[in-house]
Coordinates of C-alpha atoms in Angstrom, one line a residue:
M1 CA -2.1 44.3 5.7
S2 CA -5.4 42.7 6.4
V3 CA -8.6 44.7 6.1
D4 CA -9.0 45.1 9.8
G5 CA -5.5 46.4 10.0
K6 CA -4.5 44.3 13.0
A7 CA -3.4 40.8 11.9
E8 CA 0.1 41.7 10.6
L9 CA 1.2 44.0 13.4
S10 CA 3.9 42.6 15.6
P11 CA 3.6 43.1 19.3
Q12 CA 6.7 45.3 19.2
P13 CA 6.7 48.8 17.7
N14 CA 8.0 49.1 14.2
K15 CA 11.1 51.2 14.3
D16 CA 11.1 51.7 10.5
A17 CA 7.7 53.3 10.6
A18 CA 7.3 57.1 10.7
L19 CA 4.8 56.5 13.6
S20 CA 4.3 53.3 15.4
V21 CA 1.7 52.8 18.2
R22 CA 1.3 49.7 20.3
A23 CA -1.3 48.8 23.0
L24 CA -2.1 52.5 23.7
W25 CA -4.6 53.2 26.4
K26 CA -6.1 56.3 28.0
I27 CA -8.5 55.9 30.8
F28 CA -9.7 59.0 32.7
G29 CA -10.5 58.6 36.4
P30 CA -9.2 57.4 39.7
K31 CA -6.8 54.4 39.7
A32 CA -7.2 54.2 35.9
D33 CA -3.9 52.2 35.6
K34 CA -5.3 49.4 37.8
I35 CA -8.1 48.6 35.3
I36 CA -5.9 47.5 32.4
G37 CA -5.4 43.7 32.5
T38 CA -8.4 43.1 34.6
P39 CA -11.9 41.9 33.6
D40 CA -13.1 45.5 34.0
A41 CA -11.0 46.4 30.9
D42 CA -13.4 44.3 28.8
L43 CA -16.5 46.2 29.9
S44 CA -18.2 48.6 27.6
R45 CA -17.5 52.3 28.1
A46 CA -20.9 52.8 29.8
E47 CA -20.5 49.7 32.0
L48 CA -17.0 50.8 33.1
K49 CA -18.1 54.3 34.0
A50 CA -21.1 52.9 36.0
K51 CA -18.9 50.5 37.9
T52 CA -15.7 52.5 38.5
G53 CA -16.4 56.1 37.6
C54 CA -13.6 55.9 34.9
V55 CA -14.0 56.7 31.3
V56 CA -12.1 55.0 28.4
G57 CA -10.7 57.5 25.9
V58 CA -8.5 55.2 23.9
K59 CA -8.6 51.4 24.3
D60 CA -5.7 49.2 23.3
V61 CA -5.0 50.9 20.0
S62 CA -2.1 49.7 17.7
F63 CA -1.2 50.9 14.2
D64 CA 1.8 51.9 12.0
V65 CA 2.1 54.9 9.7
A66 CA 4.6 54.6 6.8
P67 CA 6.9 57.4 5.9
G68 CA 5.2 59.8 3.6
E69 CA 1.7 58.3 4.2
V70 CA -1.5 60.3 4.8
F71 CA -3.1 58.4 7.6
V72 CA -6.7 59.5 8.5
V73 CA -8.3 58.7 11.9
M74 CA -12.0 59.0 11.6
G75 CA -14.9 58.6 14.0
L76 CA -18.0 60.3 15.4
S77 CA -17.8 62.7 18.4
G78 CA -16.7 60.9 21.4
S79 CA -14.9 58.1 19.5
G80 CA -11.5 59.0 20.9
K81 CA -9.8 60.3 17.8
S82 CA -8.8 63.7 19.3
T83 CA -7.6 62.1 22.5
L84 CA -5.6 59.7 20.3
V85 CA -3.8 62.5 18.4
R86 CA -2.9 64.3 21.7
L87 CA -1.5 61.1 23.1
L88 CA 1.0 60.8 20.2
T89 CA 3.1 63.7 21.5
R90 CA 2.0 63.4 25.1
L91 CA -0.1 66.5 25.2
I92 CA -2.2 64.0 27.2
E93 CA -0.3 61.4 29.1
P94 CA -1.2 57.9 28.2
T95 CA -2.3 55.4 30.8
Q96 CA -0.3 52.7 29.1
G97 CA 1.3 51.8 25.8
E98 CA 4.1 52.8 23.4
V99 CA 4.5 55.5 20.8
L100 CA 7.5 55.7 18.5
I101 CA 8.1 58.6 16.1
N102 CA 10.8 57.9 13.6
G103 CA 12.2 55.3 16.1
Q104 CA 12.2 57.5 19.1
D105 CA 10.2 56.2 22.1
I106 CA 7.9 59.1 23.0
S107 CA 6.3 57.2 25.9
A108 CA 9.7 57.2 27.7
A109 CA 10.9 60.7 26.6
S110 CA 11.9 63.3 29.2
E111 CA 10.4 66.8 29.3
S112 CA 13.4 68.2 27.4
Q113 CA 13.1 65.5 24.8
L114 CA 9.4 66.2 24.3
R115 CA 10.2 69.9 23.9
E116 CA 12.8 69.0 21.2
L117 CA 10.3 66.7 19.5
R118 CA 7.5 69.3 19.4
R119 CA 9.7 72.1 18.2
H120 CA 11.7 70.3 15.6
H121 CA 10.1 67.1 14.5
V122 CA 6.3 67.2 14.9
S123 CA 3.8 70.1 14.2
M124 CA 0.1 70.2 14.9
V125 CA -2.7 72.0 13.0
F126 CA -5.8 72.5 15.1
Q127 CA -9.4 73.5 14.3
H128 CA -8.9 76.8 16.2
F129 CA -6.2 78.7 14.5
G130 CA -4.6 80.2 17.6
L131 CA -3.0 83.1 15.7
L132 CA -1.6 86.0 17.6
P133 CA -3.9 88.9 16.6
H134 CA -1.3 91.7 17.2
R135 CA 1.3 90.1 14.9
R136 CA 1.4 90.1 11.1
V137 CA 1.1 87.0 9.1
V138 CA 4.9 86.7 8.6
D139 CA 5.5 86.9 12.3
N140 CA 2.7 84.4 13.1
V141 CA 4.2 81.9 10.6
G142 CA 7.7 82.4 12.1
Y143 CA 6.6 82.2 15.7
G144 CA 7.7 78.6 16.2
L145 CA 11.1 79.4 14.8
E146 CA 11.3 82.4 17.2
I147 CA 10.6 80.1 20.1
R148 CA 13.5 77.9 18.9
G149 CA 15.9 80.9 19.0
V150 CA 16.2 81.2 15.2
G151 CA 17.5 84.7 14.2
K152 CA 15.1 87.2 12.8
R153 CA 16.6 87.3 9.3
E154 CA 16.5 83.5 8.9
R155 CA 13.0 83.0 10.3
R156 CA 11.5 85.8 8.2
A157 CA 13.1 84.4 5.1
T158 CA 11.6 81.0 6.0
A159 CA 8.2 82.5 6.8
F160 CA 8.1 84.4 3.5
R161 CA 8.9 81.2 1.6
V162 CA 6.4 79.0 3.4
T163 CA 3.7 81.8 3.2
E164 CA 4.1 81.7 -0.6
L165 CA 4.0 77.9 -0.5
V166 CA 0.5 77.9 1.0
G167 CA -0.8 80.5 -1.4
L168 CA -0.6 83.6 0.8
A169 CA 2.0 85.6 -1.2
G170 CA 1.2 89.3 -0.8
Y171 CA -0.5 88.9 2.6
E172 CA 2.7 88.6 4.6
N173 CA 2.2 92.0 6.3
S174 CA -1.6 91.6 7.0
Y175 CA -3.0 91.0 10.4
P176 CA -5.2 87.9 11.1
D177 CA -8.4 89.9 11.5
Q178 CA -7.9 91.1 7.9
L179 CA -8.1 87.6 6.6
S180 CA -10.9 85.2 5.9
G181 CA -11.3 82.0 7.9
G182 CA -9.7 79.9 5.1
M183 CA -6.8 82.3 4.8
Q184 CA -6.3 82.2 8.6
Q185 CA -6.1 78.4 8.4
R186 CA -3.5 78.7 5.7
V187 CA -1.5 80.8 8.1
G188 CA -1.8 78.0 10.7
L189 CA -0.7 75.5 8.1
A190 CA 2.3 77.7 7.1
R191 CA 3.2 78.0 10.8
A192 CA 3.2 74.2 11.1
L193 CA 5.3 73.8 8.0
A194 CA 7.9 76.5 8.9
S195 CA 9.8 74.2 11.2
D196 CA 10.1 71.6 8.5
P197 CA 8.6 68.8 10.6
E198 CA 8.9 65.1 9.8
L199 CA 5.3 64.5 11.0
L200 CA 2.2 66.7 10.7
L201 CA -0.8 66.1 12.9
F202 CA -4.1 67.6 11.9
D203 CA -6.9 67.7 14.5
E204 CA -10.1 68.4 12.5
P205 CA -8.5 71.6 11.1
F206 CA -11.3 72.4 8.6
S207 CA -14.5 71.5 10.5
A208 CA -15.4 75.1 11.3
L209 CA -14.9 76.3 7.7
D210 CA -17.6 76.8 5.1
P211 CA -18.0 73.9 2.7
L212 CA -16.3 75.6 -0.3
I213 CA -13.4 76.8 1.7
R214 CA -13.1 73.4 3.3
R215 CA -12.9 71.8 -0.1
D216 CA -10.2 74.3 -1.1
M217 CA -8.2 73.5 2.1
Q218 CA -8.5 69.8 1.5
N219 CA -7.1 70.3 -2.0
E220 CA -4.3 72.4 -0.5
V221 CA -3.3 69.6 1.8
I222 CA -3.3 67.1 -1.1
R223 CA -1.1 69.6 -3.2
L224 CA 1.3 70.1 -0.3
H225 CA 1.6 66.4 0.3
H226 CA 2.5 65.8 -3.3
E227 CA 5.1 68.6 -3.2
L228 CA 6.6 68.0 0.2
G229 CA 5.9 64.3 0.9
K230 CA 5.4 64.8 4.6
T231 CA 4.0 62.1 6.8
M232 CA 0.5 63.2 7.9
V233 CA -2.0 62.0 10.5
F234 CA -5.3 63.7 9.9
I235 CA -8.3 63.6 12.3
T236 CA -11.8 64.0 11.0
H237 CA -15.4 63.1 11.6
D238 CA -16.2 63.5 7.9
L239 CA -16.1 60.4 5.8
A240 CA -15.9 62.2 2.5
E241 CA -12.9 64.1 3.8
A242 CA -11.3 60.9 5.0
L243 CA -11.8 59.2 1.6
K244 CA -10.5 62.1 -0.2
L245 CA -7.3 62.6 1.8
G246 CA -6.4 59.2 3.2
D247 CA -3.9 56.7 1.8
R248 CA -5.4 54.6 4.7
I249 CA -8.2 55.2 7.1
L250 CA -8.5 54.1 10.8
I251 CA -12.1 54.1 12.0
M252 CA -12.7 54.4 15.8
R253 CA -15.8 53.8 18.0
D254 CA -15.8 54.2 21.8
G255 CA -12.0 54.5 21.9
E256 CA -11.4 51.3 19.9
I257 CA -10.2 50.5 16.4
I258 CA -13.0 49.1 14.3
Q259 CA -11.2 49.0 11.0
V260 CA -8.0 50.1 9.2
G261 CA -7.7 50.0 5.5
R262 CA -7.3 51.8 2.2
P263 CA -10.4 53.8 1.2
D264 CA -11.5 51.1 -1.3
Q265 CA -11.1 48.4 1.5
V266 CA -13.3 50.4 3.9
V267 CA -16.0 51.0 1.3
G268 CA -15.7 47.6 -0.4
A269 CA -15.4 45.4 2.7
P270 CA -16.7 47.2 5.8
A271 CA -15.7 45.4 9.0
D272 CA -19.1 45.5 10.6
D273 CA -22.5 47.1 10.5
Y274 CA -21.2 50.3 12.1
V275 CA -18.7 50.8 9.2
R276 CA -21.3 49.6 6.7
D277 CA -23.7 52.3 7.8
F278 CA -20.9 54.9 7.6
V279 CA -20.2 54.1 3.9
S280 CA -23.7 53.3 2.7
D281 CA -24.1 56.6 0.9
V282 CA -20.7 56.7 -0.6
P283 CA -20.7 56.6 -4.5
K284 CA -18.8 53.4 -4.8
S285 CA -17.7 54.0 -8.4
H286 CA -15.7 57.0 -7.0
V287 CA -13.8 54.8 -4.5
L288 CA -13.7 51.2 -5.6
T289 CA -10.9 50.1 -8.0
L290 CA -11.2 47.7 -10.8
R291 CA -9.7 45.0 -8.5
W292 CA -13.1 44.9 -6.7
V293 CA -15.2 44.4 -9.9
M294 CA -13.0 42.4 -12.2
R295 CA -13.5 38.7 -13.0
P296 CA -10.7 36.2 -13.1
Y297 CA -8.5 36.1 -16.3
E298 CA -8.5 32.6 -17.6
G299 CA -6.2 33.1 -20.6
Q300 CA -9.1 34.0 -23.0
Q301 CA -8.4 36.1 -26.1
V302 CA -9.2 39.7 -25.2
D303 CA -8.6 42.7 -27.5
G304 CA -8.4 46.4 -26.6
P305 CA -6.8 48.4 -23.8
V306 CA -5.2 47.1 -20.7
L307 CA -6.2 49.0 -17.5
Q308 CA -4.5 48.8 -14.1
A309 CA -6.2 47.1 -11.2
E310 CA -5.8 50.1 -8.9
Q311 CA -7.6 52.4 -11.3
V312 CA -10.9 53.8 -9.8
V313 CA -14.0 52.5 -11.5
R314 CA -15.3 55.9 -12.4
D315 CA -12.0 56.8 -14.1
A316 CA -12.0 53.5 -16.0
A317 CA -15.6 53.6 -17.1
R318 CA -15.2 55.4 -20.4
A319 CA -12.5 53.0 -21.7
V320 CA -14.5 50.0 -20.7
L321 CA -17.9 51.2 -22.0
E322 CA -16.4 52.2 -25.4
N323 CA -14.6 48.9 -25.9
Q324 CA -16.3 46.2 -27.9
G325 CA -16.0 43.4 -25.4
P326 CA -14.1 42.8 -22.1
V327 CA -11.0 44.8 -21.1
R328 CA -8.0 43.3 -19.6
V329 CA -6.9 44.3 -16.1
A330 CA -3.3 44.2 -15.0
D331 CA -1.4 44.4 -11.8
G332 CA 1.9 45.9 -13.1
D333 CA 2.8 43.8 -16.1
Q334 CA 0.7 40.8 -15.2
I335 CA -2.9 40.3 -16.4
V336 CA -5.0 39.5 -13.4
G337 CA -8.6 39.9 -14.6
V338 CA -11.1 41.1 -17.1
V339 CA -13.9 43.7 -16.8
D340 CA -16.7 44.6 -19.1
D341 CA -19.6 47.1 -19.3
E342 CA -21.9 45.0 -17.1
D343 CA -19.3 45.0 -14.3
I344 CA -19.0 48.7 -14.5
L345 CA -22.7 49.4 -14.8
R346 CA -23.4 47.0 -11.8
V347 CA -21.5 49.4 -9.6
V348 CA -23.0 52.6 -11.0
V349 CA -26.6 51.3 -11.0
A350 CA -26.2 50.0 -7.4
E351 CA -25.2 53.4 -6.1
E352 CA -28.2 55.0 -7.8
A353 CA -30.7 52.6 -6.3

């Protein structure tokens, strides 16, 4: 995929993707559907509102999410990211466009098909926990299963198992108001996992938590992803969170995609000044891989270790700095470059300047 994430997308949705979105629009206001395809659609958000009274929430957005991928959608307040995640399951109806989840066309689904999707295949985790205060943890976790008609014994067994999975063993019979904010969010996460969904959607779930608790919950998501391999779409306004969690990151502004790429692509090759400002304070040695700092390998004799091109600069620094001379860099079994202490220090010194 190219750095901007658009060039290799076919016009048709990808039925092999866990999630495939094509030409998705949401315009709020009168006769919104009449705007798409006209010159007015090319106006800025402010110009369109002044001329028509309509507001663009999401503008011609297309992307694919691979099975098992953690795909982060990032942007400032008002960028359209929360509107986008609600369009994916039609909690908000799109003005135009296509959404496929595991090959199923959500944009054409009936009400009964949408209910089936939301109950069995997709779960959402919100910033506000939405726990039932009069129910114990185990019953909150099993609530979605109860709605589906699962018997009490089965849903409680599942709820106990998932509660333990998210680190709340021993709290099954507690009430929500007896738990900290981080523990309550773990209950919300367990509730989303209880139905064994194929796709998990997170809408800024940790933004109201204290920084230390937020870090713990980010680590919990990473751990659960490694254990369960679920496909995840994670909405955030926090760049550090996006870089930590995302296999790929989509950056939005005014409802449009500005860039899609791996964390190292976003930091190493920002698409424009907007993204460049976003990433200007990121410690690049923590994100960039050796592929970004290596020099071409021209068959020269090089001794010492062989490092992989996708290794992060910070993690490779010790091996490079301790070696007497350049270090070979490989892509799999093929040597593709060399890197030395000056290449490493150039990145480290630049981020301290």
